[in-house]
Amino acid sequence: MIKHICTILLLISSLPAYAFNAAFFYGTPFPQELRIYDAVIVEADHTDFAKVPDTLQSKLYAYTSLGEVGPDKPYAGQVPVAAKLARNPAWTSDVMDQTSSAWRSFYLDKIIAPLWQRGFRGVFIDTLDSYQLAAITPQARAAQEAGMVETLKQMRTRFPGMRIILNRGFEILPQVHDWVTAVAAESLFQSWNNATHAYVPVTEPNRAWLLNQLNQIKNNFHLPVIVIDYTAPKDRALARQIAQKIRADGFTPWVSNPELDMIGVGSPEVQPRRVLMLYNGADTKDVIFSDLHRFAAMPVQYMGFIPEYVDISQPLPAYQLAGQYAGIILWADGTRNSTPQLKSWLLTQISQGLRLAVINEFGFDRSNDNLQKFGLNVGDSIPTNNVQIVQQDASVGFEHSVEYFPDSLDIISAGKNSTPILRLKVAGKTTDVAAYTPWGGYILSPFAIYEIPYQQGTRWIINPFTFFKQALNLPDMPVPDVTTSTGRRLLMAHVDGDGFASNAEFPGSPLAPRVMLEKILKKYPIPTAVSVIEAETAPWGLYPKKSAEMEQIAREIFRLPNVEIASHSYSHPFKWQLLSDEGDGEGYNLPLPGYKFNLNRETAGSVDYINQRLAPQGKKCQIFLWTGNCNPNAEAIVKTDSLNLLNMNGGETVITNSQPSLTYVAPLGVQRDGHFQIYAPNQNENVYTNLWTGPFYGFRRVIETFKLTDTPRRLKPMDIYFHTYAASKPASLRALKEVYDWALSQPNHPVFPSEYIRRVVDFNHSVMTREDNNWVFYGDGQIDTLRINSKWGYPALNGTVAGYTDFNNDRYLNLVKASTNRVELTSTPDRAPYLIDANGTLADWQLHAQQIDMTFYSHVDLDFTLMHSNTCSLRDDKGQIIRADKHTQQQYHYQTHVHGRATYHLSC
């Protein structure tokens, strides 16, 4: 019997085999990955579902028990005594009398009706065979079965359209099968014995009996059948094998733990993308200043995974992590004894199959008593008078060699089942300061990051991509990529409004925004977000005499088709977290007489000002660009989200030839209380000009940043990010033009910053699954590129993968911009025509017998490259032949003079 569960069902119309899928989940918090399923059954008592959102009302099913009431139910004490038939000692619950009108009324009035009022339009009905514990005779059982049928009949009458999924209920299915969406049953191959707390194989007679029942349901009633089997969380490989057996029998599999509080293995199988990132908030109050965030988050995201931060000085997660997380990274910056629960908590996670990567410290003393439980043997600490490198693997010396040694070294042996990454010898004894272990791996301080003396920079000693991948045993998974679209690197620009009141150092002293408009925005019509600071441009602001002219320039800028509108706040807060509506933080924003910081005024107020006075008809402000230190608290991000504003800015991507380290490449952003701040892809000219003190041509060095974030790995798009005052000086304006000219000379795909922001949101929101040895990507339709290692193979060209392009050692797959994309990799390339690259988004790619219909949407004149089109002809929607302007071997490049939406037909 399935007790107190949350069930999830999946219907994917694009996947023809085993289209009805189910996942069972009983736990909290609800894993957002499960939203990919078409029908979701939840434990309604969970606070996650106090009220069903409108967008989920057609999907959510609520768990109910018709045959029993357990003591944990909030209504257990209200059940009429006369409705109780017997006791189930195995679950300490009451078996209900299905012939009792009192029980029927209670079930419909006290259980189903409240669910209906909360927005549930589906129920999962459990314990349908419990009556057999008390009803012995055929007549008694028939009466109980008739009672259940009557209850379901009345439910459908009182709650029209209510969808029903049954757990077993074999005896009543002949009468109710037309009312049922699906049937579930447990234990076809492996079961859970609650009395002995052991996983046990199902005996052959029991399997044969259940198999017969399930086949009758499938063949006679044509209902989907869901089979739930049980394995330990750590036995993921076994769960996968059992799921394959269930599928081979023609049923929908779900294999999980008996508590059903993890994401188990179904069809498709969710690939966990979240990585739990542990840091010590007692040492670093804000996670963005932690080395974990600064150094580890970017490599994790580059490999396609999502950092989720937890402060180890606070209570640690008490829910089941297995199945939901791809692994755990602990970065304790020189901290020991951070929390007494940490060691036992980590050991628990390891026992559940989670892998752990430790950087610097374990968070507790390196004593033998502590580390022996992790398979490590610890000896005495020895002074480092003469240290030798005995063994190091290829990942060591990534950006800097091992040159610095602390005053003493702990003698640590990683054990025979481990593989040393870096083994040192001191005083005749060897010590493993970095190693891969059966549970993951570790790099002890100071052998992960090299701190150049006198604060001259940082370097990775050990390759973080290699270390995290091997320590956490991360799969070779296609990566949702936010740097590239249709084979080309994204290019965008955005402008912080600072300096709108500045007079430029040109004849006539024009305002800087006028120079920016004429010399940059009109000359380089790539998609750009431009913002203003209300307190600078408004008549009631700091510059009332200049306001009319500034507002007129802003209106001209916002009318440009290549410009989208952003707000840079009302008072330009310098330090967001030091300001509050209570009046704290005076002096940390522009000095506006009589103004006290107000979050709503900064966000909604500034946006209303722009929309009412500056924005042209039909165009609204949709982005909020963080100001000052660009470090808002969660409340501020929640506010922008509540206003449906996209947000961006922050991060410190300033890698240059003088600091050529990945430690200077920021992650995509940071999550605060479930809300995400999107970082700018790179920094603005203020950083390259030493806080606008000179040299004023310094922004040309952003070209170094663009190059170093493109090879040997493409880590960021190109973002020409500057302030209005960058147009105020001849040197800075020349540098800005140089940056534009260089960026436009590269293969690029122009996008608005809002499009990039939505891609980052999609990265955090999307789900990757496995099915039939293929990958299936579920997104919001914003990300249209998956990245794989070129050694993994070639994509099959289907309705969702239209082609690919190779860059560095990677292969960028061009997806049709759809919410579901299947990736099948083959060892040899497909010889059919395919899309190599384009500077526009691929909106549609339709395959026909002798023709491919392709639709693009571009912000500039479209050009694209096709492979294997030498025997084909290309026509536009008017039937005009489009000839290639150049070709190399079988690559044909087409240059058009249209932008916007355009459709072409390739006939072969």
CSV table of C-alpha atoms in Angstrom, one decimal, residues 619-841:
chain,number,residue,atom,x,y,z
A,619,LYS,CA,7.1,50.7,-25.4
A,620,LYS,CA,7.6,50.2,-21.7
A,621,CYS,CA,10.5,49.9,-19.3
A,622,GLN,CA,11.1,46.2,-18.7
A,623,ILE,CA,14.6,46.0,-17.0
A,624,PHE,CA,16.0,47.3,-13.7
A,625,LEU,CA,19.7,47.8,-13.7
A,626,TRP,CA,21.2,47.6,-10.2
A,627,THR,CA,23.2,50.7,-9.1
A,628,GLY,CA,26.3,51.4,-7.0
A,629,ASN,CA,27.8,48.2,-5.6
A,630,CYS,CA,25.1,46.3,-7.4
A,631,ASN,CA,24.6,44.1,-4.3
A,632,PRO,CA,20.8,44.2,-3.6
A,633,ASN,CA,19.3,42.2,-0.8
A,634,ALA,CA,16.6,39.6,-1.3
A,635,GLU,CA,13.9,42.1,-0.6
A,636,ALA,CA,15.0,44.3,-3.5
A,637,ILE,CA,15.1,41.4,-6.0
A,638,VAL,CA,11.7,40.2,-4.8
A,639,LYS,CA,10.4,43.6,-5.5
A,640,THR,CA,11.7,43.7,-9.1
A,641,ASP,CA,10.3,40.2,-9.6
A,642,SER,CA,6.9,41.3,-8.3
A,643,LEU,CA,6.8,44.1,-10.8
A,644,ASN,CA,7.7,41.7,-13.6
A,645,LEU,CA,10.9,43.6,-14.2
A,646,LEU,CA,14.0,41.8,-15.4
A,647,ASN,CA,17.1,42.6,-13.4
A,648,MET,CA,20.8,42.8,-14.2
A,649,ASN,CA,24.2,44.1,-13.1
A,650,GLY,CA,26.8,43.1,-10.6
A,651,GLY,CA,29.5,40.4,-10.8
A,652,GLU,CA,33.2,41.1,-11.3
A,653,THR,CA,34.2,39.6,-14.7
A,654,VAL,CA,37.4,41.6,-15.3
A,655,ILE,CA,39.8,38.9,-16.6
A,656,THR,CA,42.5,40.6,-18.7
A,657,ASN,CA,46.0,39.8,-20.0
A,658,SER,CA,47.5,41.1,-16.8
A,659,GLN,CA,45.1,39.0,-14.7
A,660,PRO,CA,44.4,36.0,-17.0
A,661,SER,CA,42.7,33.8,-14.4
A,662,LEU,CA,39.3,32.2,-14.2
A,663,THR,CA,39.1,33.6,-10.7
A,664,TYR,CA,38.3,36.9,-12.4
A,665,VAL,CA,35.3,35.5,-14.2
A,666,ALA,CA,32.1,35.8,-12.3
A,667,PRO,CA,29.2,33.4,-12.3
A,668,LEU,CA,25.8,34.1,-14.0
A,669,GLY,CA,24.4,35.6,-10.9
A,670,VAL,CA,23.4,34.8,-7.3
A,671,GLN,CA,20.2,33.4,-5.8
A,672,ARG,CA,18.8,35.0,-2.7
A,673,ASP,CA,15.8,33.4,-1.0
A,674,GLY,CA,14.7,31.8,-4.2
A,675,HIS,CA,15.1,34.9,-6.3
A,676,PHE,CA,17.9,35.4,-8.8
A,677,GLN,CA,20.1,38.4,-9.5
A,678,ILE,CA,21.5,38.3,-13.0
A,679,TYR,CA,25.1,39.6,-13.3
A,680,ALA,CA,26.3,41.6,-16.2
A,681,PRO,CA,28.5,39.4,-18.4
A,682,ASN,CA,31.4,41.7,-17.9
A,683,GLN,CA,32.3,44.9,-16.2
A,684,ASN,CA,31.9,48.5,-17.5
A,685,GLU,CA,34.4,51.2,-18.4
A,686,ASN,CA,34.5,52.5,-14.8
A,687,VAL,CA,36.6,49.5,-13.8
A,688,TYR,CA,38.9,49.7,-16.8
A,689,THR,CA,39.5,53.4,-16.2
A,690,ASN,CA,40.4,53.0,-12.5
A,691,LEU,CA,37.0,54.4,-11.3
A,692,TRP,CA,37.0,57.0,-14.0
A,693,THR,CA,40.4,58.5,-13.0
A,694,GLY,CA,42.2,57.4,-16.1
A,695,PRO,CA,43.4,56.4,-18.5
A,696,PHE,CA,40.1,57.3,-20.1
A,697,TYR,CA,40.8,55.1,-23.1
A,698,GLY,CA,41.1,52.1,-20.7
A,699,PHE,CA,37.8,50.5,-21.8
A,700,ARG,CA,39.6,49.2,-24.9
A,701,ARG,CA,40.9,46.5,-22.6
A,702,VAL,CA,37.5,44.9,-22.4
A,703,ILE,CA,38.5,43.4,-25.8
A,704,GLU,CA,41.0,41.4,-23.8
A,705,THR,CA,38.2,40.3,-21.5
A,706,PHE,CA,36.1,39.3,-24.6
A,707,LYS,CA,38.9,37.2,-26.0
A,708,LEU,CA,39.8,35.5,-22.7
A,709,THR,CA,36.1,34.6,-22.1
A,710,ASP,CA,35.9,33.1,-25.5
A,711,THR,CA,38.8,30.8,-25.7
A,712,PRO,CA,39.9,28.1,-24.7
A,713,ARG,CA,36.3,28.1,-23.3
A,714,ARG,CA,33.4,30.3,-24.2
A,715,LEU,CA,32.4,31.5,-20.8
A,716,LYS,CA,30.5,34.8,-21.5
A,717,PRO,CA,28.7,36.6,-24.3
A,718,MET,CA,30.1,39.9,-25.5
A,719,ASP,CA,28.4,42.7,-23.6
A,720,ILE,CA,29.4,46.3,-24.4
A,721,TYR,CA,28.6,47.7,-21.0
A,722,PHE,CA,29.2,51.4,-20.2
A,723,HIS,CA,27.9,54.5,-18.5
A,724,THR,CA,26.5,57.6,-20.3
A,725,TYR,CA,29.6,59.5,-19.3
A,726,ALA,CA,31.7,57.3,-21.5
A,727,ALA,CA,30.6,59.6,-24.3
A,728,SER,CA,31.8,62.7,-22.5
A,729,LYS,CA,35.6,62.5,-23.3
A,730,PRO,CA,37.3,62.1,-26.6
A,731,ALA,CA,39.6,59.3,-25.3
A,732,SER,CA,36.7,57.3,-23.8
A,733,LEU,CA,34.5,57.8,-26.9
A,734,ARG,CA,37.3,56.5,-29.2
A,735,ALA,CA,37.8,53.5,-26.9
A,736,LEU,CA,34.1,52.8,-27.0
A,737,LYS,CA,34.1,52.9,-30.8
A,738,GLU,CA,37.1,50.6,-30.9
A,739,VAL,CA,35.3,48.1,-28.8
A,740,TYR,CA,32.2,48.2,-31.0
A,741,ASP,CA,34.2,47.9,-34.2
A,742,TRP,CA,36.1,44.9,-32.8
A,743,ALA,CA,33.0,43.1,-31.5
A,744,LEU,CA,31.2,43.6,-34.8
A,745,SER,CA,34.1,42.2,-36.7
A,746,GLN,CA,33.7,38.9,-34.9
A,747,PRO,CA,31.0,36.2,-35.7
A,748,ASN,CA,28.2,37.4,-33.5
A,749,HIS,CA,24.5,37.1,-32.8
A,750,PRO,CA,23.0,40.4,-31.6
A,751,VAL,CA,20.4,40.1,-28.9
A,752,PHE,CA,18.7,42.6,-26.5
A,753,PRO,CA,19.9,42.3,-22.9
A,754,SER,CA,16.4,41.3,-21.9
A,755,GLU,CA,16.8,38.2,-24.2
A,756,TYR,CA,20.1,37.4,-22.4
A,757,ILE,CA,18.5,37.8,-19.0
A,758,ARG,CA,15.6,35.5,-20.0
A,759,ARG,CA,18.2,32.9,-21.1
A,760,VAL,CA,19.8,33.0,-17.7
A,761,VAL,CA,16.4,32.6,-16.1
A,762,ASP,CA,15.8,29.6,-18.4
A,763,PHE,CA,19.2,28.1,-17.4
A,764,ASN,CA,18.1,28.1,-13.8
A,765,HIS,CA,14.6,26.9,-14.6
A,766,SER,CA,15.3,24.2,-17.3
A,767,VAL,CA,15.4,20.5,-16.7
A,768,MET,CA,17.6,17.9,-18.3
A,769,THR,CA,16.4,14.3,-18.4
A,770,ARG,CA,17.6,10.9,-19.8
A,771,GLU,CA,15.5,8.6,-21.9
A,772,ASP,CA,16.4,5.7,-24.1
A,773,ASN,CA,20.1,6.6,-23.8
A,774,ASN,CA,19.3,10.0,-25.2
A,775,TRP,CA,18.9,13.4,-23.5
A,776,VAL,CA,15.7,15.4,-23.4
A,777,PHE,CA,15.9,19.1,-22.5
A,778,TYR,CA,12.9,20.9,-21.1
A,779,GLY,CA,13.2,24.7,-21.1
A,780,ASP,CA,11.1,27.8,-21.2
A,781,GLY,CA,11.9,28.3,-24.9
A,782,GLN,CA,14.5,30.9,-24.3
A,783,ILE,CA,17.7,28.8,-24.6
A,784,ASP,CA,18.2,27.6,-28.1
A,785,THR,CA,21.7,26.1,-27.7
A,786,LEU,CA,23.1,23.0,-26.0
A,787,ARG,CA,26.8,22.5,-25.8
A,788,ILE,CA,28.6,19.2,-25.8
A,789,ASN,CA,32.2,18.0,-26.0
A,790,SER,CA,33.0,17.4,-29.6
A,791,LYS,CA,34.3,13.9,-28.7
A,792,TRP,CA,30.9,12.8,-27.5
A,793,GLY,CA,29.5,12.5,-31.1
A,794,TYR,CA,27.2,14.2,-33.5
A,795,PRO,CA,23.6,15.1,-33.0
A,796,ALA,CA,20.9,13.3,-35.1
A,797,LEU,CA,19.2,16.0,-37.1
A,798,ASN,CA,15.6,15.9,-36.1
A,799,GLY,CA,12.7,18.3,-35.6
A,800,THR,CA,14.4,19.9,-32.6
A,801,VAL,CA,18.1,19.9,-33.5
A,802,ALA,CA,18.6,21.8,-36.7
A,803,GLY,CA,22.4,21.6,-36.9
A,804,TYR,CA,25.6,22.5,-35.1
A,805,THR,CA,28.9,24.3,-35.2
A,806,ASP,CA,32.2,23.5,-33.6
A,807,PHE,CA,34.3,25.9,-31.6
A,808,ASN,CA,37.2,25.3,-29.4
A,809,ASN,CA,36.7,21.6,-28.4
A,810,ASP,CA,33.0,22.0,-28.1
A,811,ARG,CA,30.0,21.4,-30.4
A,812,TYR,CA,27.2,23.9,-30.1
A,813,LEU,CA,23.8,22.3,-31.1
A,814,ASN,CA,21.3,24.6,-32.7
A,815,LEU,CA,17.9,23.9,-31.3
A,816,VAL,CA,14.6,25.0,-32.7
A,817,LYS,CA,13.3,27.4,-30.0
A,818,ALA,CA,10.9,24.9,-28.4
A,819,SER,CA,10.3,24.0,-24.8
A,820,THR,CA,11.2,20.3,-25.3
A,821,ASN,CA,14.2,19.1,-27.3
A,822,ARG,CA,15.5,15.5,-27.7
A,823,VAL,CA,19.2,15.0,-28.3
A,824,GLU,CA,20.3,11.8,-29.8
A,825,LEU,CA,24.1,11.5,-30.4
A,826,THR,CA,25.6,9.3,-33.1
A,827,SER,CA,29.2,8.4,-33.9
A,828,THR,CA,29.1,9.7,-37.4
A,829,PRO,CA,27.8,13.0,-38.8
A,830,ASP,CA,24.4,13.2,-40.5
A,831,ARG,CA,24.7,13.9,-44.3
A,832,ALA,CA,21.5,15.8,-44.5
A,833,PRO,CA,21.6,19.6,-44.9
A,834,TYR,CA,21.8,21.4,-41.6
A,835,LEU,CA,22.2,24.9,-40.1
A,836,ILE,CA,25.8,25.8,-39.1
A,837,ASP,CA,25.2,29.3,-37.8
A,838,ALA,CA,23.2,32.5,-38.1
A,839,ASN,CA,22.9,35.9,-36.6
A,840,GLY,CA,19.2,35.4,-36.0
A,841,THR,CA,17.2,33.1,-33.8
